[in-house]
Amino acid sequence: MLGEAFKRLDLSPEIESAVLDLGFETPTEIQERVIPLLLEGADVIGQAQTGTGKTAAFGIPLVEGIDEEKRYPQALVLAPTRELAMQIAEQLRALTRYIPRIIVVTLYGGAGYGRQLDDLQEGAQVVVGTPGRVIDHIQRGTLKLDRIDYLVLDEADRMLDMGFLPDVERILRRTPRSRQTALFSATVSTVIRIISRRYMRNAKLVQVKAQHATVEEADQVYYEVADRDKVDGLLSLIQRDPPERAMLFRRTKIGVDKLVSSMRRHGLAAESIHGDMSQQIRERVMNQFREGKITYLVATDVAARGLDIPEVSHVFNFDIPEDMDSYVHRIGRTARAGRTGTAVTFVGEWDSDKLPALQKVAGQRLQRQVLPLYER
Ligand code: AMP
């Protein structure tokens, strides 16, 4: 059931149904505060990190504003990385599932132009992209921004850190001055203030606490561990604090299968899910996990999308996540429905360069601990 707070936003029925399908019952803090402002047409700076629900905060007003009968780009979202662009596009597509005439095109580098050109030619109304590839399309004449009336800069601080400022400014100048602009950033630095003064009108600043809505109750700990000790390290943790139900994440399918075999050899009820399995088998495994017939589910990131099982007491990042968005997605699998949970990350010998980014996304909440295996 869609909660009162969402109903008060007075969304169109198609979008209400899509929000319901996504399983959102009540708006997160950033959504509650930002959506009404954006629906009124105001420019907004949202200070919020991944995990707060910021995508839907700008995404819901975005899709509300699209005229699906018109076959040209009306909204543009710029994001620093391909992964983030894909995630945003995925959520926008979910929000427009009952308005099939809306096309969301994702433009990022390292991928062919074929699909991107097809979507643009078909009249995509929503463009999500990384600055470099967006400029490519402008230069090729395949993307026109002269009728964009809604523009979002997502993770603006990261875009600046990555040196995208000149590109972002070039893109902004191609869009009409009359557009509405929303900027989201985990930090609001001087440079961000300058950009907002230059390119936004009376932007309203909305700050939410640096805290992840989806991971609020999870204890986040990490362990430094030699790669050859990972399995024993895991077993020593499980022995000390047996999970009610746990999800374990690995980067590759082969890794998933190997870990399941090792765990089974030690008598643990473990199963795998990954992209190579048919939907039918995946669902069967997930149901067994949901019912508690399996205690440990080992998965790749993709396979675990959207899994919502309140009994998951532990998430183990057996391999450190490739990017921090997937960290948030992974640990968002525990501490659901008001329960507490523990999110454990193994930092291997070669992973220490990823630790600062992880600490940044986790805030003060990521604690270093020592594996029972290494205690003496
Ligand atoms: P984001 O900060 O946009 O990356 O969102 C983080 C996660 O929260 C995503 O998995 C969303 O699907 C989820 N989410 C966003 N809004 C809500 C909501 N109102 N209720 C429950 N989950 C949400």
PDB file of C-alpha atoms in Angstrom, residues 88-205:
ATOM      1  CA  ILE A  88      19.760   5.964 -12.685  1.00  0.00           C
ATOM      2  CA  ALA A  89      18.417   4.883 -16.070  1.00  0.00           C
ATOM      3  CA  GLU A  90      17.245   1.614 -14.582  1.00  0.00           C
ATOM      4  CA  GLN A  91      15.283   3.424 -11.901  1.00  0.00           C
ATOM      5  CA  LEU A  92      13.798   5.918 -14.379  1.00  0.00           C
ATOM      6  CA  ARG A  93      12.696   3.023 -16.584  1.00  0.00           C
ATOM      7  CA  ALA A  94      11.074   1.397 -13.588  1.00  0.00           C
ATOM      8  CA  LEU A  95       9.277   4.647 -12.772  1.00  0.00           C
ATOM      9  CA  THR A  96       7.949   4.902 -16.324  1.00  0.00           C
ATOM     10  CA  ARG A  97       6.946   1.283 -16.775  1.00  0.00           C
ATOM     11  CA  TYR A  98       3.279   2.271 -17.108  1.00  0.00           C
ATOM     12  CA  ILE A  99       4.080   5.010 -19.619  1.00  0.00           C
ATOM     13  CA  PRO A 100       5.674   2.852 -22.301  1.00  0.00           C
ATOM     14  CA  ARG A 101       6.022   5.705 -24.779  1.00  0.00           C
ATOM     15  CA  ILE A 102       8.721   7.274 -22.628  1.00  0.00           C
ATOM     16  CA  ILE A 103      12.166   6.186 -23.810  1.00  0.00           C
ATOM     17  CA  VAL A 104      15.179   6.529 -21.515  1.00  0.00           C
ATOM     18  CA  VAL A 105      18.502   6.482 -23.358  1.00  0.00           C
ATOM     19  CA  THR A 106      21.802   5.884 -21.539  1.00  0.00           C
ATOM     20  CA  LEU A 107      24.895   7.499 -23.074  1.00  0.00           C
ATOM     21  CA  TYR A 108      28.259   6.420 -21.737  1.00  0.00           C
ATOM     22  CA  GLY A 109      31.701   5.718 -23.105  1.00  0.00           C
ATOM     23  CA  GLY A 110      33.220   2.308 -23.660  1.00  0.00           C
ATOM     24  CA  ALA A 111      30.046   1.082 -25.315  1.00  0.00           C
ATOM     25  CA  GLY A 112      29.056   1.059 -28.965  1.00  0.00           C
ATOM     26  CA  TYR A 113      26.997   3.827 -30.494  1.00  0.00           C
ATOM     27  CA  GLY A 114      24.415   1.545 -32.138  1.00  0.00           C
ATOM     28  CA  ARG A 115      21.921   1.169 -29.323  1.00  0.00           C
ATOM     29  CA  GLN A 116      22.403   4.769 -28.189  1.00  0.00           C
ATOM     30  CA  LEU A 117      21.705   6.092 -31.691  1.00  0.00           C
ATOM     31  CA  ASP A 118      18.653   3.856 -32.106  1.00  0.00           C
ATOM     32  CA  ASP A 119      17.136   5.127 -28.865  1.00  0.00           C
ATOM     33  CA  LEU A 120      17.856   8.737 -29.768  1.00  0.00           C
ATOM     34  CA  GLN A 121      16.380   8.317 -33.225  1.00  0.00           C
ATOM     35  CA  GLU A 122      13.287   6.703 -31.812  1.00  0.00           C
ATOM     36  CA  GLY A 123      12.670   9.914 -29.928  1.00  0.00           C
ATOM     37  CA  ALA A 124      14.048   9.347 -26.434  1.00  0.00           C
ATOM     38  CA  GLN A 125      12.663  11.998 -24.102  1.00  0.00           C
ATOM     39  CA  VAL A 126      15.021  11.246 -21.223  1.00  0.00           C
ATOM     40  CA  VAL A 127      18.811  11.203 -21.550  1.00  0.00           C
ATOM     41  CA  VAL A 128      21.093   9.851 -18.828  1.00  0.00           C
ATOM     42  CA  GLY A 129      24.787  10.039 -19.499  1.00  0.00           C
ATOM     43  CA  THR A 130      28.356  10.717 -18.550  1.00  0.00           C
ATOM     44  CA  PRO A 131      29.686  14.128 -19.651  1.00  0.00           C
ATOM     45  CA  GLY A 132      32.239  12.834 -22.166  1.00  0.00           C
ATOM     46  CA  ARG A 133      29.853  10.718 -24.186  1.00  0.00           C
ATOM     47  CA  VAL A 134      27.120  13.356 -24.045  1.00  0.00           C
ATOM     48  CA  ILE A 135      29.540  15.834 -25.631  1.00  0.00           C
ATOM     49  CA  ASP A 136      30.437  13.222 -28.249  1.00  0.00           C
ATOM     50  CA  HIS A 137      26.820  12.980 -29.275  1.00  0.00           C
ATOM     51  CA  ILE A 138      26.398  16.752 -29.337  1.00  0.00           C
ATOM     52  CA  GLN A 139      29.406  17.037 -31.635  1.00  0.00           C
ATOM     53  CA  ARG A 140      28.164  14.294 -33.919  1.00  0.00           C
ATOM     54  CA  GLY A 141      24.869  16.077 -34.164  1.00  0.00           C
ATOM     55  CA  THR A 142      23.007  13.089 -32.770  1.00  0.00           C
ATOM     56  CA  LEU A 143      21.879  14.791 -29.551  1.00  0.00           C
ATOM     57  CA  LYS A 144      20.060  18.118 -29.402  1.00  0.00           C
ATOM     58  CA  LEU A 145      19.692  19.840 -26.064  1.00  0.00           C
ATOM     59  CA  ASP A 146      17.808  22.943 -27.171  1.00  0.00           C
ATOM     60  CA  ARG A 147      14.508  21.704 -25.716  1.00  0.00           C
ATOM     61  CA  ILE A 148      15.783  20.335 -22.410  1.00  0.00           C
ATOM     62  CA  ASP A 149      13.673  21.784 -19.641  1.00  0.00           C
ATOM     63  CA  TYR A 150      14.875  19.642 -16.730  1.00  0.00           C
ATOM     64  CA  LEU A 151      18.516  19.054 -15.992  1.00  0.00           C
ATOM     65  CA  VAL A 152      20.090  17.060 -13.156  1.00  0.00           C
ATOM     66  CA  LEU A 153      23.727  16.985 -12.089  1.00  0.00           C
ATOM     67  CA  ASP A 154      24.066  13.880  -9.960  1.00  0.00           C
ATOM     68  CA  GLU A 155      27.058  13.351  -7.666  1.00  0.00           C
ATOM     69  CA  ALA A 156      28.288  16.754  -8.725  1.00  0.00           C
ATOM     70  CA  ASP A 157      31.248  16.637  -6.332  1.00  0.00           C
ATOM     71  CA  ARG A 158      32.476  13.425  -7.918  1.00  0.00           C
ATOM     72  CA  MET A 159      32.052  14.856 -11.394  1.00  0.00           C
ATOM     73  CA  LEU A 160      34.246  17.784 -10.384  1.00  0.00           C
ATOM     74  CA  ASP A 161      36.815  15.518  -8.704  1.00  0.00           C
ATOM     75  CA  MET A 162      37.067  13.599 -11.940  1.00  0.00           C
ATOM     76  CA  GLY A 163      37.810  16.740 -13.915  1.00  0.00           C
ATOM     77  CA  PHE A 164      34.472  16.980 -15.703  1.00  0.00           C
ATOM     78  CA  LEU A 165      33.833  20.638 -14.866  1.00  0.00           C
ATOM     79  CA  PRO A 166      34.646  22.050 -18.337  1.00  0.00           C
ATOM     80  CA  ASP A 167      32.525  19.359 -19.992  1.00  0.00           C
ATOM     81  CA  VAL A 168      29.634  19.950 -17.620  1.00  0.00           C
ATOM     82  CA  GLU A 169      29.741  23.679 -18.288  1.00  0.00           C
ATOM     83  CA  ARG A 170      29.805  23.132 -22.049  1.00  0.00           C
ATOM     84  CA  ILE A 171      26.747  20.940 -21.772  1.00  0.00           C
ATOM     85  CA  LEU A 172      24.925  23.376 -19.488  1.00  0.00           C
ATOM     86  CA  ARG A 173      25.463  26.166 -21.998  1.00  0.00           C
ATOM     87  CA  ARG A 174      23.817  24.081 -24.723  1.00  0.00           C
ATOM     88  CA  THR A 175      20.574  23.859 -22.780  1.00  0.00           C
ATOM     89  CA  PRO A 176      17.964  26.638 -22.576  1.00  0.00           C
ATOM     90  CA  ARG A 177      18.356  29.186 -19.803  1.00  0.00           C
ATOM     91  CA  SER A 178      14.726  28.668 -18.889  1.00  0.00           C
ATOM     92  CA  ARG A 179      15.375  25.082 -17.808  1.00  0.00           C
ATOM     93  CA  GLN A 180      14.930  23.805 -14.274  1.00  0.00           C
ATOM     94  CA  THR A 181      18.139  22.559 -12.658  1.00  0.00           C
ATOM     95  CA  ALA A 182      18.691  20.122  -9.798  1.00  0.00           C
ATOM     96  CA  LEU A 183      22.106  19.366  -8.368  1.00  0.00           C
ATOM     97  CA  PHE A 184      22.909  16.511  -6.016  1.00  0.00           C
ATOM     98  CA  SER A 185      26.144  16.197  -4.150  1.00  0.00           C
ATOM     99  CA  ALA A 186      27.425  14.534  -0.991  1.00  0.00           C
ATOM    100  CA  THR A 187      29.429  17.660  -0.172  1.00  0.00           C
ATOM    101  CA  VAL A 188      28.642  21.256  -1.011  1.00  0.00           C
ATOM    102  CA  SER A 189      32.002  22.853  -1.667  1.00  0.00           C
ATOM    103  CA  THR A 190      32.901  26.338  -2.805  1.00  0.00           C
ATOM    104  CA  VAL A 191      33.086  25.197  -6.404  1.00  0.00           C
ATOM    105  CA  ILE A 192      29.608  23.747  -6.188  1.00  0.00           C
ATOM    106  CA  ARG A 193      28.317  27.025  -4.771  1.00  0.00           C
ATOM    107  CA  ILE A 194      29.961  28.856  -7.664  1.00  0.00           C
ATOM    108  CA  ILE A 195      28.384  26.578 -10.237  1.00  0.00           C
ATOM    109  CA  SER A 196      25.011  26.927  -8.619  1.00  0.00           C
ATOM    110  CA  ARG A 197      25.252  30.716  -8.658  1.00  0.00           C
ATOM    111  CA  ARG A 198      26.263  30.632 -12.293  1.00  0.00           C
ATOM    112  CA  TYR A 199      23.799  28.090 -13.606  1.00  0.00           C
ATOM    113  CA  MET A 200      20.909  27.899 -11.181  1.00  0.00           C
ATOM    114  CA  ARG A 201      18.151  30.310 -10.178  1.00  0.00           C
ATOM    115  CA  ASN A 202      17.555  30.904  -6.461  1.00  0.00           C
ATOM    116  CA  ALA A 203      18.522  27.354  -5.769  1.00  0.00           C
ATOM    117  CA  LYS A 204      17.067  26.003  -2.541  1.00  0.00           C
ATOM    118  CA  LEU A 205      19.502  23.953  -0.480  1.00  0.00           C
TER     119      LEU A 205
END
